[in-house]
C-alpha cells in the first residue's frame, strides 16, 4: 500500500539557520540551499556566521559555524531576525543558537552527536532533548550521521568520508521540506568532487537519502512551498558582496578602457575579492598577492602612476598600515581605489564579525590635511554599483577613494539583477599627451577648470617629464616648495577639489510626507533600518528614512533634509561616528543608537527603539 501523500502548505517567508561544527560544512550547505532557492525566484538575504579560528576544537561553542537564509515571495531587506527552523548538527550548535528561536520554531537535531562527551563539552548536565527545556519548540530528532552512513554502506567510501556527507543528507531533507529544486546541487557535487568519483557518488547518495527520508518518514507530515517573489524583469543571479564588488571593479576597468591592477595582502573578510578578480585575466585584470599591506598599496599606486586603474583591498588593520601611501596618493593626486571590508576591532579584534567602526579612520585617519572621497555600499548587490562609483570618482577627480564595505554585506548574498553593459557609466579618461602651455612646457599641476583635477601623464610620454614624490608641490609646476603661502594654497585646493565633487542628493523615503522623525543610516544598516521603518508604517506610525552612500563629500542637500525633521536618529555599528560628523557639520542634535556586538542590527531591535522615539520624542 502506497504511503499517503504529504500535505503541502503555502508560506510567504521562511528563515532557516544551519548550524554545526566548523568542520560540518554548514557554509557549503547554506550556500547550496540558497542557490536552489534563487532558482525558484524567491527574494533572498543571507547571513553567514563562522569562527575566526581555522579549526576550533570540535564540538565546542567557539567552533560553531552557522548560515542563515531568509527567503520570501516578496521583497525582503534582511536575513531575518529569528530562525523559523534551526538545523543543529551537535549540542554546541543547539546551545549557541537556541536563544534566538521564537516559540514554535522547528528544530532538527542530529541525535547521533548528543553523546555524554559532547553534552559535557558545552555544559549540558542532562540532554536538552530529554529534560523538557525544548518543549516550546517543535523538535525533530533525526539520526543524521547514522542514516547517512546507512545510505552509503555499499558505496565503498571510508567511515570518515561518509560522516562528512551528513550535511548533504541534511540539505536533501531541507530541500524536500521546502520544495527546492535539487538538480543544480547534484551538478555542483559533480564539479566539486570531480577528481574523486567515489565522493561524487557518496555525496549525491547522501543528498538523495535526505530527500527520500523526508518523503517517506512519518516524522515530517508537511512540506512547504514559497512562491516566487515579484521582481523587475531581467536576468538575476545570487551574489555576495565581495563577488559583486569584484565584478564592479572589472566593469569599471572595461568601461574606462584601462587595465585593472589589484595589489592585495590576504586578510579576512576581504580576501574573496582577490580570489574573484584573479579569475578575470581575460578582461585585462592583473592581481598581485603582496608580501604585506604596504607593498600591496605601493604596487597599486605605482600601477595608477603608470596609467592603470589601481586598486588595493583590505580590512581595518590593513588600512592603518596603508595610511602613509594613501597620503602619498593624495599629494600626487592620482586615482586609487582602497577597499576596506570592515570587521570588528580594534587590533585583530574579531576577524569574522562585522562592524562599521572604520569611518573615522576613512575620513580623518591620515597625517596632515589629507582629504579624499569615501563611499559605502548598502547591500551585497549594491557593492557592484558602489565599486563603479568609486572608480568614477577616482578617475575623474584624480583622488584616492575609500570604499567602506563590511563583513555583513561582503559575505551576505541576495539576488542581483544583471545590468545592461551599455547602461553602465562611460569612465574613459584622457591622458596628457602634449605640453599644456603656450611656451611648450608641461605643468603637472595645471588643473582642469571643471573638475580641478590635474593632468594624468603616463611615464615615458615624450616632453611630459615631471617631478614625483611626497614633498609639497609648487602650484602648477609641481616643483618642491616650502613656501608658506603655496602650502596653504595647495592644502585648501586639495580640500576644495574633494568638496566640489558632485554627488547625488540624498533621497528621503517618507510615504506619509508627515513624519517628524528621520532615520539616517549608512552602509549595511540599510536593510535593518528599512525593515524596521516598514514594520512601523504597517502599524500606522509615520517615520522617514534616508541613507547615505557618499560620506565624503556629503550630499549637498543633506543639511536641508536634516532641518526638516524634529528628530534625527542615526543607528550605527560603532559608538556614534557618523552621528559625531553630522552634529559637527550641521549642528543637529542627532539621537545616536549604537551596537558593537559583531552582529548586524535586527529589525526588531530598531523597530522597538524607533517606536519609542516616534511616540515619546
XYZ file of C-alpha atoms in Angstrom:
617
model
C 0.000 0.000 0.000
C 1.444 3.396 -1.007
C 2.225 5.943 1.668
C -0.301 8.783 1.839
C 0.736 11.976 0.079
C 2.245 14.613 2.320
C 0.239 17.764 2.926
C 1.627 20.890 1.228
C 1.304 24.298 2.899
C 1.911 27.698 1.309
C 4.134 30.139 3.206
C 5.130 33.693 2.335
C 8.525 33.620 4.079
C 10.899 31.344 5.983
C 14.145 31.883 7.905
C 16.383 28.798 8.185
C 19.646 28.554 10.096
C 22.090 25.694 9.508
C 24.454 25.323 12.476
C 27.157 22.871 13.339
C 30.807 22.368 13.986
C 33.157 24.362 11.748
C 34.039 21.084 10.059
C 30.422 20.133 9.322
C 30.143 22.106 6.086
C 27.431 24.498 7.214
C 28.605 27.316 4.926
C 28.541 24.964 1.940
C 25.132 23.613 2.949
C 23.667 27.093 3.349
C 25.190 28.270 0.102
C 23.704 25.339 -1.824
C 20.272 25.820 -0.269
C 20.481 29.498 -1.203
C 21.401 28.637 -4.785
C 18.457 26.241 -5.026
C 16.173 28.923 -3.636
C 17.452 31.534 -6.083
C 16.438 29.290 -8.972
C 12.811 29.446 -7.814
C 12.785 33.228 -7.939
C 12.330 33.905 -4.228
C 13.847 37.049 -2.806
C 16.778 36.059 -0.611
C 19.051 37.502 2.047
C 21.739 35.502 3.843
C 23.973 35.835 6.893
C 26.988 33.522 7.189
C 28.475 33.465 10.709
C 31.619 31.476 11.365
C 34.530 31.410 13.835
C 37.815 33.168 13.162
C 39.855 30.075 14.029
C 40.675 27.861 11.071
C 39.637 24.849 13.127
C 38.366 25.463 16.627
C 38.107 22.397 18.917
C 35.395 20.085 17.602
C 32.096 20.185 19.452
C 32.829 23.386 21.377
C 30.913 26.658 21.404
C 33.793 28.654 19.842
C 33.762 26.199 16.952
C 30.115 26.700 15.969
C 29.563 27.852 12.399
C 26.157 28.886 11.068
C 24.494 30.052 7.883
C 21.131 31.814 7.934
C 18.958 32.243 4.846
C 15.746 34.262 4.652
C 13.610 33.728 1.561
C 10.163 35.011 0.678
C 7.594 35.665 -2.019
C 8.005 39.429 -1.564
C 10.817 41.963 -1.302
C 12.875 41.438 1.868
C 15.659 43.565 3.317
C 17.429 41.434 5.948
C 18.478 37.824 6.646
C 15.735 37.705 9.278
C 15.824 38.332 12.997
C 14.887 34.875 14.264
C 15.019 31.484 12.514
C 11.803 29.580 11.928
C 13.937 26.463 11.510
C 17.213 25.512 13.171
C 19.253 22.574 11.920
C 21.598 21.715 14.813
C 24.312 19.216 13.967
C 25.526 18.846 17.577
C 24.852 20.062 21.147
C 27.152 23.072 20.728
C 25.175 24.240 17.706
C 21.927 23.910 19.648
C 23.198 25.742 22.709
C 24.757 28.570 20.677
C 21.570 29.249 18.728
C 18.507 28.158 20.716
C 18.139 31.534 22.432
C 17.474 33.142 19.026
C 14.462 30.929 18.284
C 10.856 32.075 18.703
C 8.370 29.761 20.387
C 7.057 27.166 17.974
C 10.188 27.116 15.806
C 11.239 23.806 14.268
C 14.499 22.273 15.498
C 16.058 19.424 13.550
C 18.779 17.849 15.676
C 21.380 15.255 14.796
C 20.784 12.868 17.696
C 23.940 10.872 16.920
C 26.042 13.747 18.254
C 24.181 14.090 21.559
C 26.617 11.858 23.391
C 27.614 12.302 27.015
C 31.040 13.586 25.924
C 29.638 16.187 23.542
C 26.999 17.320 26.041
C 29.646 17.804 28.717
C 31.815 19.897 26.373
C 29.185 22.618 26.272
C 27.943 22.384 29.849
C 24.798 20.278 29.481
C 24.371 18.130 32.592
C 21.318 16.483 31.013
C 20.467 16.247 27.338
C 18.113 19.091 26.367
C 16.306 16.531 24.216
C 15.162 14.796 27.415
C 14.784 17.441 30.120
C 11.789 19.373 28.759
C 13.756 22.574 28.098
C 12.767 22.455 24.421
C 9.054 21.914 24.963
C 8.140 25.287 23.425
C 9.671 24.190 20.109
C 8.800 21.526 17.554
C 11.797 19.216 17.917
C 12.555 16.673 15.179
C 15.199 14.163 16.287
C 16.990 12.732 13.248
C 19.991 10.411 13.412
C 21.706 12.261 10.577
C 25.081 10.554 10.896
C 23.685 7.019 11.201
C 21.207 7.499 8.375
C 23.953 8.884 6.144
C 26.308 6.000 6.883
C 23.463 3.566 6.262
C 22.769 5.115 2.880
C 26.461 4.843 1.989
C 27.039 1.324 3.321
C 27.664 -0.056 -0.160
C 29.475 2.993 -1.543
C 32.984 1.924 -0.593
C 33.926 5.282 0.979
C 35.600 5.383 4.363
C 33.584 5.963 7.505
C 35.235 9.373 7.874
C 34.234 10.451 4.368
C 30.778 9.012 4.913
C 30.255 11.011 8.098
C 31.322 14.173 6.311
C 28.434 13.695 3.894
C 25.828 14.163 6.627
C 25.498 17.821 5.656
C 24.271 16.657 2.246
C 21.695 14.446 3.956
C 20.513 17.492 5.917
C 20.458 19.562 2.735
C 18.400 16.906 0.962
C 15.900 16.821 3.817
C 15.502 20.624 3.905
C 15.306 20.758 0.119
C 12.403 18.320 0.299
C 10.702 20.183 3.161
C 10.721 23.474 1.270
C 10.226 22.119 -2.238
C 13.587 23.291 -3.554
C 14.914 22.104 -6.938
C 17.896 19.813 -6.464
C 19.371 19.241 -9.914
C 21.859 22.114 -9.584
C 23.161 20.688 -6.299
C 23.830 17.336 -7.922
C 25.703 19.086 -10.741
C 27.629 21.100 -8.179
C 28.734 17.938 -6.391
C 29.956 16.500 -9.687
C 32.132 19.581 -10.207
C 33.337 19.910 -6.621
C 34.497 16.290 -6.289
C 35.395 15.735 -9.955
C 38.759 14.212 -9.009
C 37.098 11.771 -6.578
C 34.254 9.893 -8.319
C 33.643 7.951 -5.112
C 32.923 11.178 -3.219
C 30.667 12.394 -6.019
C 28.611 9.237 -5.717
C 28.627 9.300 -1.903
C 27.503 12.906 -1.544
C 24.820 12.543 -4.207
C 23.584 9.401 -2.463
C 23.523 11.197 0.895
C 21.559 14.093 -0.618
C 19.019 11.746 -2.209
C 18.747 9.798 1.061
C 17.859 13.010 2.910
C 15.249 13.880 0.277
C 13.761 10.390 0.413
C 13.751 10.427 4.204
C 11.544 13.498 4.156
C 9.277 11.885 1.581
C 8.819 8.609 3.465
C 9.183 9.261 7.200
C 6.182 9.965 9.396
C 8.281 12.473 11.363
C 7.594 15.128 8.713
C 3.978 15.177 7.622
C 4.038 18.567 5.905
C 6.152 20.134 3.208
C 6.086 23.775 2.292
C 6.056 25.949 -0.791
C 7.032 29.608 -1.126
C 6.024 31.213 -4.398
C 8.469 33.343 -6.432
C 8.741 36.999 -5.497
C 7.566 39.710 -7.861
C 10.729 41.294 -9.214
C 11.670 43.547 -12.087
C 12.038 41.580 -15.318
C 15.546 40.542 -16.270
C 18.275 38.028 -15.541
C 19.202 37.509 -11.901
C 21.938 35.664 -10.079
C 22.610 35.192 -6.405
C 25.701 37.168 -5.445
C 27.741 38.018 -2.353
C 29.001 41.494 -1.665
C 32.631 40.569 -2.303
C 31.740 38.966 -5.626
C 29.669 41.978 -6.655
C 32.430 44.368 -5.667
C 34.994 42.431 -7.703
C 32.727 42.378 -10.747
C 32.076 46.096 -10.310
C 35.809 46.731 -10.469
C 36.077 44.604 -13.613
C 33.214 46.562 -15.160
C 34.940 49.823 -14.218
C 38.107 48.694 -15.969
C 36.173 47.724 -19.088
C 34.189 50.963 -19.153
C 37.330 53.060 -18.581
C 39.322 51.004 -21.109
C 42.131 50.789 -18.601
C 43.946 47.745 -17.264
C 42.938 46.882 -13.706
C 45.693 46.194 -11.196
C 44.937 44.815 -7.751
C 47.631 44.815 -5.106
C 46.382 42.896 -2.079
C 47.538 41.061 1.008
C 45.096 38.347 2.125
C 43.000 39.453 5.095
C 39.591 38.441 6.404
C 36.993 39.385 5.230
C 38.387 40.976 2.035
C 40.327 38.035 0.568
C 37.471 36.810 -1.624
C 37.804 39.970 -3.756
C 41.359 38.931 -4.606
C 40.197 35.382 -5.319
C 37.405 36.588 -7.611
C 39.495 39.128 -9.521
C 42.213 36.541 -10.163
C 39.684 34.685 -12.348
C 39.275 37.571 -14.806
C 42.611 37.960 -16.551
C 40.842 37.977 -19.922
C 39.450 41.414 -19.037
C 42.888 42.896 -18.506
C 42.958 42.251 -14.769
C 46.299 41.743 -13.043
C 46.325 40.598 -9.413
C 49.358 40.586 -7.141
C 49.345 38.915 -3.734
C 51.892 41.079 -1.957
C 54.097 40.158 0.982
C 52.421 42.786 3.189
C 49.850 45.571 3.184
C 52.340 48.348 2.482
C 53.745 46.562 -0.554
C 50.216 45.918 -1.808
C 49.180 49.578 -1.855
C 52.580 50.695 -3.093
C 52.215 48.445 -6.123
C 48.632 49.653 -6.690
C 49.695 53.305 -6.559
C 52.569 52.542 -8.915
C 50.088 50.990 -11.319
C 47.969 54.142 -11.197
C 51.032 56.256 -11.868
C 51.651 54.040 -14.882
C 48.178 54.597 -16.314
C 46.147 51.725 -14.847
C 43.146 51.634 -12.523
C 44.979 50.850 -9.288
C 43.066 49.066 -6.520
C 44.004 47.668 -3.137
C 41.726 45.659 -0.847
C 41.987 45.110 2.872
C 40.241 45.416 6.228
C 40.730 47.849 9.102
C 44.203 46.724 10.252
C 45.428 46.978 6.666
C 44.056 50.494 6.191
C 46.097 51.571 9.220
C 49.246 50.229 7.543
C 48.364 51.787 4.189
C 47.839 55.279 5.622
C 51.160 56.773 4.537
C 50.789 55.601 0.943
C 47.184 56.852 0.830
C 48.556 60.254 1.864
C 51.166 59.980 -0.898
C 48.400 59.319 -3.418
C 46.596 62.419 -2.144
C 49.725 64.531 -2.586
C 50.389 63.075 -6.033
C 46.697 63.480 -6.942
C 46.452 60.096 -8.630
C 43.408 57.812 -8.856
C 43.358 54.918 -6.406
C 40.542 52.740 -5.042
C 41.058 51.483 -1.488
C 38.502 48.861 -0.441
C 38.071 48.433 3.313
C 35.844 45.475 4.202
C 35.323 46.417 7.834
C 35.460 43.931 10.679
C 35.249 44.175 14.453
C 38.311 45.734 16.073
C 40.479 47.167 17.486
C 43.697 45.399 16.528
C 42.962 41.879 15.292
C 39.614 42.098 17.069
C 37.057 39.609 15.777
C 38.054 38.997 12.148
C 34.868 37.198 11.070
C 32.412 39.576 12.769
C 31.002 42.814 11.382
C 31.352 46.441 12.449
C 31.197 49.974 10.995
C 33.971 51.420 13.131
C 36.425 52.469 10.389
C 34.506 55.584 9.333
C 36.652 57.933 11.409
C 39.799 56.348 10.000
C 38.480 56.671 6.434
C 37.565 60.326 6.912
C 40.414 61.523 9.114
C 42.975 58.755 9.618
C 45.988 60.272 7.875
C 48.740 62.690 8.807
C 48.291 66.272 7.698
C 45.275 67.642 5.887
C 44.678 64.700 3.559
C 41.123 64.730 2.172
C 39.704 62.038 -0.066
C 36.350 60.624 -1.150
C 34.533 57.953 0.892
C 31.550 55.879 -0.211
C 29.741 52.871 1.283
C 27.502 50.221 -0.343
C 24.211 49.422 1.354
C 23.756 45.757 0.378
C 25.569 42.848 -1.310
C 24.314 43.644 -4.811
C 24.898 47.370 -4.297
C 28.620 46.619 -3.955
C 28.734 46.343 -7.764
C 27.437 49.870 -8.269
C 29.482 51.275 -5.376
C 32.664 49.903 -6.983
C 31.764 51.599 -10.271
C 31.085 54.861 -8.444
C 34.385 54.644 -6.537
C 36.252 54.150 -9.809
C 34.362 57.022 -11.475
C 35.290 59.462 -8.729
C 38.897 58.261 -8.544
C 39.453 58.523 -12.306
C 37.583 61.778 -12.869
C 38.906 63.734 -9.895
C 42.363 62.112 -9.553
C 41.924 61.137 -5.939
C 42.065 58.082 -3.733
C 38.600 56.788 -2.840
C 37.957 54.613 0.192
C 35.089 52.172 -0.312
C 33.731 51.121 3.084
C 32.115 47.707 2.815
C 31.795 45.444 5.867
C 31.637 41.766 6.733
C 27.815 41.775 6.774
C 27.435 42.834 3.143
C 30.680 41.221 1.967
C 29.690 37.658 2.853
C 25.921 38.070 2.740
C 24.123 37.411 -0.528
C 20.986 38.440 -2.384
C 19.569 38.341 -5.920
C 21.329 40.705 -8.326
C 19.689 41.990 -11.488
C 22.385 41.843 -14.152
C 22.700 45.314 -15.667
C 22.998 46.096 -19.348
C 26.645 46.889 -20.067
C 25.617 49.744 -22.357
C 23.808 51.406 -19.447
C 26.898 51.472 -17.227
C 28.689 54.825 -16.945
C 31.321 55.753 -19.519
C 34.520 56.024 -17.467
C 37.005 56.737 -20.257
C 39.801 59.111 -19.299
C 42.009 61.379 -21.341
C 45.719 61.132 -20.666
C 48.019 64.088 -21.173
C 49.878 63.598 -24.441
C 51.429 67.008 -25.115
C 52.673 70.116 -23.278
C 49.895 72.268 -21.842
C 51.340 75.793 -22.038
C 51.844 78.152 -24.952
C 55.605 78.137 -24.410
C 55.761 74.348 -24.779
C 56.140 73.404 -21.118
C 54.227 70.720 -19.224
C 52.755 71.848 -15.929
C 51.721 68.699 -13.999
C 49.510 70.660 -11.563
C 47.706 72.860 -14.059
C 44.119 71.992 -13.223
C 41.014 71.264 -15.243
C 38.705 74.232 -14.524
C 35.649 71.961 -14.155
C 36.982 69.070 -12.065
C 40.062 70.736 -10.501
C 41.908 67.543 -11.462
C 45.479 67.735 -12.634
C 46.572 66.066 -15.905
C 47.381 62.340 -15.819
C 50.639 61.854 -17.670
C 51.807 58.291 -18.276
C 55.531 57.922 -17.534
C 57.610 57.831 -20.695
C 55.427 60.210 -22.679
C 57.917 62.474 -24.530
C 58.016 66.034 -23.234
C 55.884 65.336 -20.156
C 58.626 64.580 -17.681
C 57.754 65.864 -14.215
C 58.797 65.536 -10.606
C 57.086 62.876 -8.483
C 57.255 62.377 -4.709
C 55.713 63.215 -1.377
C 57.245 66.626 -0.694
C 54.927 69.593 -1.064
C 54.349 70.626 -4.664
C 54.506 74.125 -6.043
C 51.289 75.164 -7.705
C 51.227 74.295 -11.415
C 54.920 73.334 -11.768
C 54.969 70.534 -9.185
C 58.426 71.608 -8.043
C 59.380 71.108 -4.391
C 58.149 74.067 -2.370
C 58.487 75.139 1.250
C 56.775 78.461 0.674
C 54.137 79.026 3.395
C 51.633 80.705 1.086
C 51.970 77.950 -1.505
C 51.471 75.250 1.125
C 48.273 76.882 2.358
C 47.059 77.259 -1.220
C 47.730 73.591 -2.047
C 46.107 72.328 1.169
C 42.984 74.366 0.514
C 42.937 73.404 -3.153
C 43.113 69.682 -2.376
C 40.234 70.065 0.066
C 38.225 72.158 -2.374
C 38.668 69.520 -5.076
C 37.067 66.883 -2.859
C 34.345 69.233 -1.596
C 33.400 70.105 -5.184
C 32.849 66.515 -6.332
C 29.193 66.404 -7.400
C 27.354 63.535 -5.706
C 23.633 62.706 -5.937
C 21.272 64.317 -3.464
C 20.151 62.102 -0.624
C 16.649 60.725 -1.160
C 14.109 60.548 1.651
C 11.569 57.736 1.903
C 8.547 59.181 3.676
C 5.302 57.804 2.199
C 3.161 59.837 4.583
C 5.022 63.087 3.924
C 4.147 63.896 7.519
C 6.904 62.218 9.541
C 8.646 64.174 12.277
C 11.387 61.556 12.814
C 14.078 60.782 10.252
C 16.283 57.702 10.474
C 19.636 58.362 8.808
C 21.905 55.422 8.045
C 24.931 54.474 6.008
C 26.373 51.245 4.682
C 24.943 47.912 5.736
C 22.405 49.315 8.213
C 20.128 49.968 5.220
C 18.336 46.610 5.439
C 17.531 46.547 9.171
C 16.541 50.231 9.157
C 14.328 49.711 6.116
C 12.664 46.641 7.609
C 12.040 48.445 10.920
C 10.555 51.515 9.192
C 8.383 49.296 7.007
C 7.044 47.481 10.084
C 6.256 50.753 11.890
C 4.408 52.153 8.876
C 2.341 48.987 8.643
C 1.268 49.687 12.216
C 0.161 53.213 11.322
C 3.171 55.181 12.562
C 4.860 57.809 10.408
C 8.635 57.702 10.004
C 11.113 58.779 7.331
C 14.293 57.043 6.188
C 17.347 58.390 4.368
C 20.549 56.542 3.570
C 23.994 57.873 2.722
C 26.210 56.283 0.088
C 28.568 59.267 -0.181
C 30.232 60.088 3.126
C 32.884 62.436 1.729
C 31.778 64.703 0.284
C 28.308 64.568 1.800
C 25.285 65.283 -0.433
C 24.662 68.990 -0.985
C 21.029 68.762 0.176
C 21.714 66.877 3.406
C 21.580 69.948 5.637
C 18.192 70.936 4.229
C 16.870 67.405 4.686
C 18.004 67.217 8.310
C 16.449 70.589 9.098
C 13.055 69.291 8.002
C 12.627 66.872 10.935
C 12.169 67.284 14.665
C 14.309 64.237 15.448
C 17.143 62.591 13.505
C 18.142 59.087 14.631
C 21.443 57.587 13.438
C 21.844 53.818 14.067
C 25.431 52.623 13.612
C 27.532 49.574 14.404
C 30.060 51.759 16.213
C 29.992 54.271 19.067
C 28.481 57.096 17.023
C 30.986 58.077 14.355
C 28.578 59.380 11.699
C 26.478 60.962 14.437
C 29.509 62.998 15.535
C 30.155 64.140 11.957
C 26.524 65.190 11.484
C 26.497 67.073 14.768
C 29.711 68.920 13.928
C 28.808 69.723 10.322
C 25.123 70.592 10.621
C 24.689 71.421 14.335
C 21.880 68.879 14.554
C 21.433 67.159 17.913
C 21.057 63.692 16.459
C 19.929 60.694 18.508
C 22.641 58.028 18.167
C 21.786 54.358 18.546
C 24.809 52.115 18.689
C 25.578 48.415 18.700
C 29.065 46.910 18.740
C 28.358 43.206 19.162
C 29.951 41.903 15.971
C 26.473 41.152 14.611
C 24.178 43.321 12.487
C 21.166 45.066 13.946
C 17.962 43.083 13.994
C 14.916 44.791 12.556
C 13.038 44.140 15.808
C 15.680 45.948 17.872
C 15.462 49.011 15.663
C 11.674 48.837 15.477
C 11.354 48.932 19.261
C 13.807 51.798 19.619
C 12.276 53.848 16.806
C 8.740 53.291 18.113
C 9.808 54.813 21.408
C 11.344 57.836 19.636
C 8.261 58.361 17.450
C 5.789 58.081 20.343
C 7.774 59.772 23.096
C 10.201 62.052 21.294
